[in-house]
CSV table of C-alpha atoms (C1' of nucleotides) in Angstrom, one decimal:
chain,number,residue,atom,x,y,z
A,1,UNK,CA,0.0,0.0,0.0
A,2,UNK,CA,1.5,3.5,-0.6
A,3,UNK,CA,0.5,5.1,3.3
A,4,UNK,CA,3.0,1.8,4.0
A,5,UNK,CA,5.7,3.3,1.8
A,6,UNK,CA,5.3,7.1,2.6
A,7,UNK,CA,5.9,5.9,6.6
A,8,UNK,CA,8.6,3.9,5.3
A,9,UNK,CA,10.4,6.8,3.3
A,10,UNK,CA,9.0,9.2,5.9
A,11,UNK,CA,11.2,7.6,8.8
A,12,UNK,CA,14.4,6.8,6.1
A,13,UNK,CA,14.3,10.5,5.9
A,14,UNK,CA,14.9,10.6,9.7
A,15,UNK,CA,18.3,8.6,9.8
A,16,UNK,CA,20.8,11.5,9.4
A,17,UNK,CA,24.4,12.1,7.4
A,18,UNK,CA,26.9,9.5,8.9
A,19,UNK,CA,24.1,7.0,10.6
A,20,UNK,CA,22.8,4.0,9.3
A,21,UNK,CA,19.8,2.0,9.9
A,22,UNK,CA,18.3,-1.9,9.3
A,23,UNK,CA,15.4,-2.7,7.1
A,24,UNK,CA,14.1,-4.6,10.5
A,25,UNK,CA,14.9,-1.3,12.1
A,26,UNK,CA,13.0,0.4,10.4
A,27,UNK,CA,10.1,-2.0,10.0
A,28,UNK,CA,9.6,-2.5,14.1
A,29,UNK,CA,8.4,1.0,13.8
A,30,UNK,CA,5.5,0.7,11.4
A,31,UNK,CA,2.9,-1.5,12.5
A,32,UNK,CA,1.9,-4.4,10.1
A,33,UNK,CA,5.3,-3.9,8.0
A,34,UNK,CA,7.8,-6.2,8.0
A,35,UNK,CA,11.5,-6.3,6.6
A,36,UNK,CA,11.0,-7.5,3.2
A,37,UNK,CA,7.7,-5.0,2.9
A,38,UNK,CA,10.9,-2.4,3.7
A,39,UNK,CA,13.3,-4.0,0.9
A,40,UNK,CA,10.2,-3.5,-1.5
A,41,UNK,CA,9.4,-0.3,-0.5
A,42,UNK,CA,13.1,0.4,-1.9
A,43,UNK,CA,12.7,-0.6,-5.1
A,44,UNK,CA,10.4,2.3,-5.7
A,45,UNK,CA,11.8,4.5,-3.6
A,46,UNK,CA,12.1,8.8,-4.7
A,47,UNK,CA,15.6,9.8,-6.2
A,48,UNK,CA,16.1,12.1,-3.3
A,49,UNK,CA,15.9,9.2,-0.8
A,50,UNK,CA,18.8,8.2,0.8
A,51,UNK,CA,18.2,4.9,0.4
A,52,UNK,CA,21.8,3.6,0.4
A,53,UNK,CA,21.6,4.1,4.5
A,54,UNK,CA,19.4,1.1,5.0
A,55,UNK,CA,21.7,-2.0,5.4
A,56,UNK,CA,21.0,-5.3,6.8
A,57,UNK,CA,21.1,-6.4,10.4
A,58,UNK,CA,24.1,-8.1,10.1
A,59,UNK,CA,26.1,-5.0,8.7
A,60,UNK,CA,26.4,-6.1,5.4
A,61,UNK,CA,24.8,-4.2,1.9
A,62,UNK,CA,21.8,-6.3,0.9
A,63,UNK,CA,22.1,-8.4,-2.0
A,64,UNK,CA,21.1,-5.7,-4.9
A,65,UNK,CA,22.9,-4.7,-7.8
A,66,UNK,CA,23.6,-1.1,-6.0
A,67,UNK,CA,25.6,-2.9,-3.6
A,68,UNK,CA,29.1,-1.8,-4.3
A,69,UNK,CA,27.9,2.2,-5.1
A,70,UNK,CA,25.8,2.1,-1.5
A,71,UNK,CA,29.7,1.2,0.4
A,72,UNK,CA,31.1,3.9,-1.9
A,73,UNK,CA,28.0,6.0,-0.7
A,74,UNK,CA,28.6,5.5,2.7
A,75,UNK,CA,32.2,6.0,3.4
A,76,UNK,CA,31.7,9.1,1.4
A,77,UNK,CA,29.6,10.1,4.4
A,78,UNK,CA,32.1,8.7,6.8
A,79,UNK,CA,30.9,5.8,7.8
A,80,UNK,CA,33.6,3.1,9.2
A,81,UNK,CA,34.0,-0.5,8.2
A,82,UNK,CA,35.1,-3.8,10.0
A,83,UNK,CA,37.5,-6.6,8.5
A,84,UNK,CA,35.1,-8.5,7.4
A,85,UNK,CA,33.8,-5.2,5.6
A,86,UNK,CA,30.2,-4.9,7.5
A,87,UNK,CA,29.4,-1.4,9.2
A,88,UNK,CA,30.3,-0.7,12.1
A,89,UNK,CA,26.7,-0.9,14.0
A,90,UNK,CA,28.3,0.4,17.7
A,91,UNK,CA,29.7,3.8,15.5
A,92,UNK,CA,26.9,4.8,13.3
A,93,UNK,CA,23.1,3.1,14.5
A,94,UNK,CA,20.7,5.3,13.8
A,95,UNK,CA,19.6,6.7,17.2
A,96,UNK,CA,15.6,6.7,16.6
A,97,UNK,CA,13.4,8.7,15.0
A,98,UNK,CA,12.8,12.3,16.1
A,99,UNK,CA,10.4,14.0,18.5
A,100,UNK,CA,8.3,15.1,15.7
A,101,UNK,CA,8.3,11.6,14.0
A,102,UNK,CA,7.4,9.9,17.1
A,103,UNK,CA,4.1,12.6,17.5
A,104,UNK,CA,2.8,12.0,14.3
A,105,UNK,CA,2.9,8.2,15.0
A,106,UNK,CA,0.2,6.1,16.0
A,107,UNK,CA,2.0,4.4,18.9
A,108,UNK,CA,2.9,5.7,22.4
A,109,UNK,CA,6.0,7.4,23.3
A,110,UNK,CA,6.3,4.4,25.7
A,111,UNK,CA,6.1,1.7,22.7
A,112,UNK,CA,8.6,3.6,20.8
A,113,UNK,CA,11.4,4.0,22.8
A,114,UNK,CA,11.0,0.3,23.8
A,115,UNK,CA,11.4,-0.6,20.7
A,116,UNK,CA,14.6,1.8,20.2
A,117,UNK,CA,15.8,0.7,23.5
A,118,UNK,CA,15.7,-3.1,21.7
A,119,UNK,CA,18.0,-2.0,19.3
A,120,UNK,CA,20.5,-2.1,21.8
A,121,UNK,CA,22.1,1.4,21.6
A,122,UNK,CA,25.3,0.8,22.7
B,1,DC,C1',-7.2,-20.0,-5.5
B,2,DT,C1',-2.2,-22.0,-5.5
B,3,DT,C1',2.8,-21.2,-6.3
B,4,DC,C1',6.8,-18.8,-6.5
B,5,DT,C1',9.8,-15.1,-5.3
B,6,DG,C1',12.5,-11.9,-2.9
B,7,DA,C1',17.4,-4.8,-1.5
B,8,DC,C1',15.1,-9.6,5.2
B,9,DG,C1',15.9,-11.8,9.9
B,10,DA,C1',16.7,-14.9,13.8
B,11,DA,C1',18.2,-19.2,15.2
B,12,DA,C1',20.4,-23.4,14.4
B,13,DT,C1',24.5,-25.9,12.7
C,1,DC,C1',32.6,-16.3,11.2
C,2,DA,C1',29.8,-18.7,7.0
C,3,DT,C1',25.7,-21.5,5.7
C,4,DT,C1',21.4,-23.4,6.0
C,5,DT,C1',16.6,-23.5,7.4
C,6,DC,C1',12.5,-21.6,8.2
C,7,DG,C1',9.2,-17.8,9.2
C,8,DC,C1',7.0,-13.9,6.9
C,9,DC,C1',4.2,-11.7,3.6
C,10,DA,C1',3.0,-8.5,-0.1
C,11,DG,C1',3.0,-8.9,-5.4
C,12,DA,C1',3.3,-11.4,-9.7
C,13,DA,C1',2.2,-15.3,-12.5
DNA sequence: CTTCTGACGAAAT
DNA sequence: CATTTCGCCAGAA
């Protein structure tokens, strides 16, 4: 459904310069949307998007043919790598969405930062 | 309606 | 770590 993908895109938009964020991330926040809804939702996703901050949970670039310009992308930006080339999560997770974000969603304050906490800050 | 297919994820091996 | 297995679930065929 496209109110699915505008929350999706709307909450990408919320990951700033230098973080980076999970599909699963980004998912627990939208109720009924899972991770592969997310990975769809990128297929269409705007040109102004910054798509390439959405990784998988393990660190790694998804398996897409934009795979190699996304790691360009994102050391560009300054994010760090480990030796086995996946992001460094403890450096650059995305903190959460904003205090505006979290307002306009449907869920409590409460649920939210649960499910941030869950993430496992670091 | 049934099957197949993923820019995924968590757990098991 | 790397691989495999299974759960999920919206679209396409």
């Amino acid at each position: 459904m496209s109110t699915d993908y505008d929350q999706i895109y709307a909450l990408i938009r919320e990951v700033r310069k230098g973080e980076v964020a999970s599909y699963g991330m980004i998912a627990s926040l939208v109720p009924g949307v899972g991770p592969r809804q997310v990975a769809r939702a990128m297929r269409a996703a705007p040109s102004d998007l910054k798509w390439y901050r959405i990784i998988t949970a393990s660190g790694a670039m998804a398996d897409h043919s934009g795979a190699e310009e996304q790691r360009r992308f994102l050391k560009k930006e300054g994010v760090t790598f480990k030796k086995n080339g996946a992001v460094d999560w403890s450096k650059h997770r995305w903190r959460g969405p904003s205090q505006r974000w979290i307002k306009a969603s449907v869920r409590s304050f409460e649920d939210i930062m649960e499910i941030v906490a869950g993430w496992g800050g670091r």
